[in-house]
């Protein structure tokens, strides 16, 4: 089955700095790569996703980059704000299968 | 908001009991998935239903079962509760490839 890892497991940044979280996966058939944000007491919320035919996607301060050859994709957050503090999960999928989430990265944005 | 609701929000049960958790999805979302999330971990896939039929299952024993109804609601049933079943249970409805999660039900088994 799919093996998903995230690095780092925790990340602290100063407000305004950038944050990068990397997700590595094992299933070369994965073709959909979402990132979820989970705030305390809430379910995960999709924040950005990318499909296998695209190398990079950006949405305001958030971007995702994909390297299918190396089997990893990364979440980039620029100009971080305190409300970005949360746990972030990656969950690569293969045509709606392989519902395997990474272990999560706890991001803390310090004011 | 995702339009996915879950009930109850919190629940306390004792070992050996049975529990039913409920989820209401958005209209038109024919697929619903259930996840178990232990404290400090990522969600673990339990199973998925598509048009009222089980359509995939994770590494969970048969005492975890589910139902999906035509009105886009669904249930997760857990029999013979064990202490390790204490977790946040999430449901997610799917449109295309995007999953929309509910806020979860936190279950504590004593």
Short mmCIF file of C-alpha atoms in Angstrom, two decimals:
data_model
loop_
_atom_site.label_atom_id
_atom_site.label_comp_id
_atom_site.label_asym_id
_atom_site.label_seq_id
_atom_site.Cartn_x
_atom_site.Cartn_y
_atom_site.Cartn_z
CA UNK A 1 0.00 0.00 0.00
CA UNK A 2 0.81 3.67 -0.16
CA UNK A 3 3.43 4.93 2.28
CA UNK A 4 3.21 8.67 2.97
CA UNK A 5 5.68 10.73 4.96
CA UNK A 6 5.80 14.42 5.83
CA UNK A 7 8.71 16.59 6.84
CA UNK A 8 9.11 18.35 9.13
CA UNK A 9 6.71 17.07 11.78
CA UNK A 10 6.70 20.46 13.49
CA UNK A 11 7.60 23.87 12.13
CA UNK A 12 7.78 27.24 13.85
CA UNK A 13 8.19 30.42 11.83
CA UNK A 14 8.02 34.12 12.54
CA UNK A 15 5.01 35.96 11.19
CA UNK A 16 5.75 37.13 7.68
CA UNK A 17 8.28 34.40 6.94
CA UNK A 18 7.71 31.51 4.54
CA UNK A 19 6.96 27.89 5.43
CA UNK A 20 7.58 24.77 3.34
CA UNK A 21 6.25 21.28 4.09
CA UNK A 22 7.30 18.28 2.04
CA UNK A 23 5.30 15.12 1.40
CA UNK A 24 6.84 11.95 -0.02
CA UNK A 25 4.79 9.00 -1.27
CA UNK A 26 5.51 5.53 -2.59
CA UNK A 27 2.74 4.74 -5.11
CA UNK A 28 3.92 5.84 -8.55
CA UNK A 29 0.31 5.58 -9.80
CA UNK A 30 -0.81 8.47 -7.56
CA UNK A 31 -2.28 11.21 -9.71
CA UNK A 32 -4.01 13.64 -7.34
CA UNK A 33 -2.16 15.52 -4.62
CA UNK A 34 -4.16 17.56 -2.08
CA UNK A 35 -3.11 19.44 1.02
CA UNK A 36 -5.48 19.78 3.98
CA UNK A 37 -5.42 22.18 6.92
CA UNK A 38 -6.88 21.08 10.22
CA UNK A 39 -7.55 23.61 12.94
CA UNK A 40 -8.27 22.66 16.52
CA UNK A 41 -11.71 21.12 16.91
CA UNK A 42 -12.41 20.99 13.18
CA UNK A 43 -12.20 18.50 10.37
CA UNK A 44 -9.51 18.78 7.65
CA UNK A 45 -10.20 21.40 5.00
CA UNK A 46 -8.80 21.25 1.49
CA UNK A 47 -6.57 24.27 0.89
CA UNK A 48 -4.90 23.44 -2.41
CA UNK A 49 -4.49 20.49 -4.74
CA UNK A 50 -2.58 19.58 -7.86
CA UNK A 51 -2.94 16.91 -10.50
CA UNK A 52 -0.20 14.86 -12.04
CA UNK A 53 -0.11 16.75 -15.34
CA UNK A 54 0.81 20.02 -13.61
CA UNK A 55 4.09 20.92 -11.93
CA UNK A 56 3.03 23.90 -9.85
CA UNK A 57 -0.14 25.63 -8.73
CA UNK A 58 -0.55 28.86 -6.79
CA UNK A 59 -3.47 30.41 -4.93
CA UNK A 60 -2.60 33.75 -3.33
CA UNK A 61 -0.13 33.00 -0.50
CA UNK A 62 -0.28 29.23 -0.95
CA UNK A 63 1.42 27.14 -3.60
CA UNK A 64 2.01 23.46 -4.26
CA UNK A 65 4.84 21.99 -6.33
CA UNK A 66 4.99 18.42 -7.61
CA UNK A 67 7.93 16.24 -8.57
CA UNK A 68 6.42 12.98 -9.87
CA UNK A 69 9.80 11.50 -10.76
CA UNK A 70 11.03 11.83 -7.20
CA UNK A 71 7.56 11.13 -5.79
CA UNK A 72 7.18 14.16 -3.60
CA UNK A 73 5.13 17.34 -3.48
CA UNK A 74 5.47 20.38 -1.28
CA UNK A 75 3.25 23.01 0.28
CA UNK A 76 4.58 26.56 0.27
CA UNK A 77 3.05 29.31 2.40
CA UNK A 78 4.41 32.82 2.00
CA UNK A 79 3.90 35.84 4.26
CA UNK A 80 2.67 33.60 7.06
CA UNK A 81 0.04 34.90 9.45
CA UNK A 82 -1.03 33.68 12.92
CA UNK A 83 -4.20 32.17 11.41
CA UNK A 84 -1.99 29.83 9.35
CA UNK A 85 -1.15 28.01 12.60
CA UNK A 86 -2.67 24.54 12.25
CA UNK A 87 -1.83 20.95 11.37
CA UNK A 88 -1.30 20.29 7.67
CA UNK A 89 -1.82 16.91 6.01
CA UNK A 90 -1.01 15.61 2.56
CA UNK A 91 -3.07 12.74 1.12
CA UNK A 92 -1.97 11.55 -2.34
CA UNK A 93 -4.62 9.59 -4.24
CA UNK A 94 -4.78 7.20 -7.16
CA UNK A 95 -8.04 7.75 -9.06
CA UNK A 96 -10.01 8.12 -5.83
CA UNK A 97 -8.30 5.20 -4.11
CA UNK A 98 -5.46 4.97 -1.61
CA UNK A 99 -6.95 7.21 1.05
CA UNK A 100 -3.73 7.46 3.01
CA UNK A 101 -2.98 10.63 4.92
CA UNK A 102 0.45 11.70 5.99
CA UNK A 103 1.18 11.95 9.72
CA UNK A 104 0.77 15.73 9.69
CA UNK A 105 2.94 18.80 10.20
CA UNK A 106 2.15 21.19 13.03
CA UNK A 107 2.85 24.74 11.92
CA UNK A 108 3.14 27.49 14.50
CA UNK A 109 3.37 31.09 13.33
CA UNK A 110 4.86 33.24 16.05
CA UNK A 111 3.79 36.91 16.23
CA UNK B 1 -18.17 25.65 5.70
CA UNK B 2 -18.21 22.35 3.84
CA UNK B 3 -21.91 21.57 4.17
CA UNK B 4 -21.12 18.27 5.89
CA UNK B 5 -22.55 17.81 9.37
CA UNK B 6 -21.95 15.11 11.96
CA UNK B 7 -23.74 14.09 15.14
CA UNK B 8 -23.22 13.86 17.97
CA UNK B 9 -20.21 16.13 18.51
CA UNK B 10 -19.04 14.19 21.56
CA UNK B 11 -19.87 10.78 22.95
CA UNK B 12 -18.77 8.68 25.93
CA UNK B 13 -19.26 4.91 25.90
CA UNK B 14 -17.98 1.98 27.93
CA UNK B 15 -16.01 -0.96 26.62
CA UNK B 16 -18.19 -3.60 24.95
CA UNK B 17 -21.00 -1.21 24.04
CA UNK B 18 -22.14 -0.33 20.53
CA UNK B 19 -22.22 3.13 18.96
CA UNK B 20 -23.77 4.75 15.89
CA UNK B 21 -22.36 7.95 14.44
CA UNK B 22 -24.19 9.97 11.82
CA UNK B 23 -23.19 12.16 8.90
CA UNK B 24 -25.16 14.33 6.52
CA UNK B 25 -23.57 15.17 3.18
CA UNK B 26 -24.29 17.76 0.54
CA UNK B 27 -26.92 16.97 -2.04
CA UNK B 28 -25.38 15.37 -5.11
CA UNK B 29 -22.33 14.00 -3.28
CA UNK B 30 -22.78 10.29 -3.97
CA UNK B 31 -19.63 9.15 -2.20
CA UNK B 32 -18.99 9.25 1.53
CA UNK B 33 -15.89 8.10 3.38
CA UNK B 34 -15.29 7.55 7.08
CA UNK B 35 -11.99 8.06 8.87
CA UNK B 36 -10.67 7.46 12.37
CA UNK B 37 -8.23 10.04 13.71
CA UNK B 38 -6.35 9.21 16.89
CA UNK B 39 -4.90 12.08 18.88
CA UNK B 40 -1.82 13.52 17.18
CA UNK B 41 -2.13 11.37 14.06
CA UNK B 42 -3.45 11.66 10.54
CA UNK B 43 -6.89 10.33 9.61
CA UNK B 44 -7.02 6.58 8.94
CA UNK B 45 -9.40 5.39 6.20
CA UNK B 46 -12.16 3.08 7.48
CA UNK B 47 -14.37 2.61 4.41
CA UNK B 48 -16.13 4.36 1.57
CA UNK B 49 -19.69 4.12 0.28
CA UNK B 50 -20.88 4.97 -3.21
CA UNK B 51 -24.59 4.97 -3.95
CA UNK B 52 -25.34 2.91 -0.84
CA UNK B 53 -22.74 0.20 -1.56
CA UNK B 54 -19.40 -0.26 0.20
CA UNK B 55 -16.74 0.76 -2.31
CA UNK B 56 -13.46 0.25 -0.49
CA UNK B 57 -12.29 -0.58 3.00
CA UNK B 58 -9.21 0.13 5.06
CA UNK B 59 -7.55 -2.09 7.63
CA UNK B 60 -10.43 -2.14 10.13
CA UNK B 61 -12.22 -5.22 11.55
CA UNK B 62 -15.80 -6.17 10.62
CA UNK B 63 -17.16 -4.71 13.87
CA UNK B 64 -16.84 -1.39 12.02
CA UNK B 65 -19.76 -1.22 9.60
CA UNK B 66 -21.64 1.45 7.74
CA UNK B 67 -24.73 2.45 5.87
CA UNK B 68 -25.46 5.10 3.29
CA UNK B 69 -28.98 6.32 2.59
CA UNK B 70 -30.56 7.86 -0.54
CA UNK B 71 -30.93 11.23 1.22
CA UNK B 72 -27.10 11.67 1.35
CA UNK B 73 -26.89 10.72 5.02
CA UNK B 74 -24.75 7.90 6.33
CA UNK B 75 -23.92 6.02 9.51
CA UNK B 76 -20.86 4.45 11.05
CA UNK B 77 -21.58 1.62 13.49
CA UNK B 78 -18.99 0.17 15.83
CA UNK B 79 -19.77 -2.94 17.85
CA UNK B 80 -17.99 -4.33 20.92
CA UNK B 81 -16.18 -1.06 21.62
CA UNK B 82 -12.57 -1.25 22.73
CA UNK B 83 -10.51 1.35 24.57
CA UNK B 84 -8.42 1.92 21.40
CA UNK B 85 -11.56 3.00 19.54
CA UNK B 86 -11.33 6.33 21.37
CA UNK B 87 -10.72 8.85 18.59
CA UNK B 88 -12.18 11.56 16.41
CA UNK B 89 -14.37 10.04 13.69
CA UNK B 90 -14.62 12.04 10.48
CA UNK B 91 -16.87 11.65 7.52
CA UNK B 92 -16.13 13.19 4.14
CA UNK B 93 -18.34 13.52 1.10
CA UNK B 94 -16.75 13.60 -2.32
CA UNK B 95 -17.46 15.61 -5.43
CA UNK B 96 -15.07 14.73 -8.23
CA UNK B 97 -11.75 14.19 -6.46
CA UNK B 98 -12.36 16.70 -3.68
CA UNK B 99 -13.28 15.49 -0.21
CA UNK B 100 -15.32 17.75 2.06
CA UNK B 101 -14.93 16.87 5.73
CA UNK B 102 -17.36 17.29 8.56
CA UNK B 103 -16.23 18.53 11.98
CA UNK B 104 -16.10 15.01 13.42
CA UNK B 105 -17.48 13.13 16.40
CA UNK B 106 -15.13 12.65 19.33
CA UNK B 107 -15.68 9.24 20.91
CA UNK B 108 -14.27 8.32 24.29
CA UNK B 109 -14.42 4.68 25.37
CA UNK B 110 -13.97 4.05 29.08
#
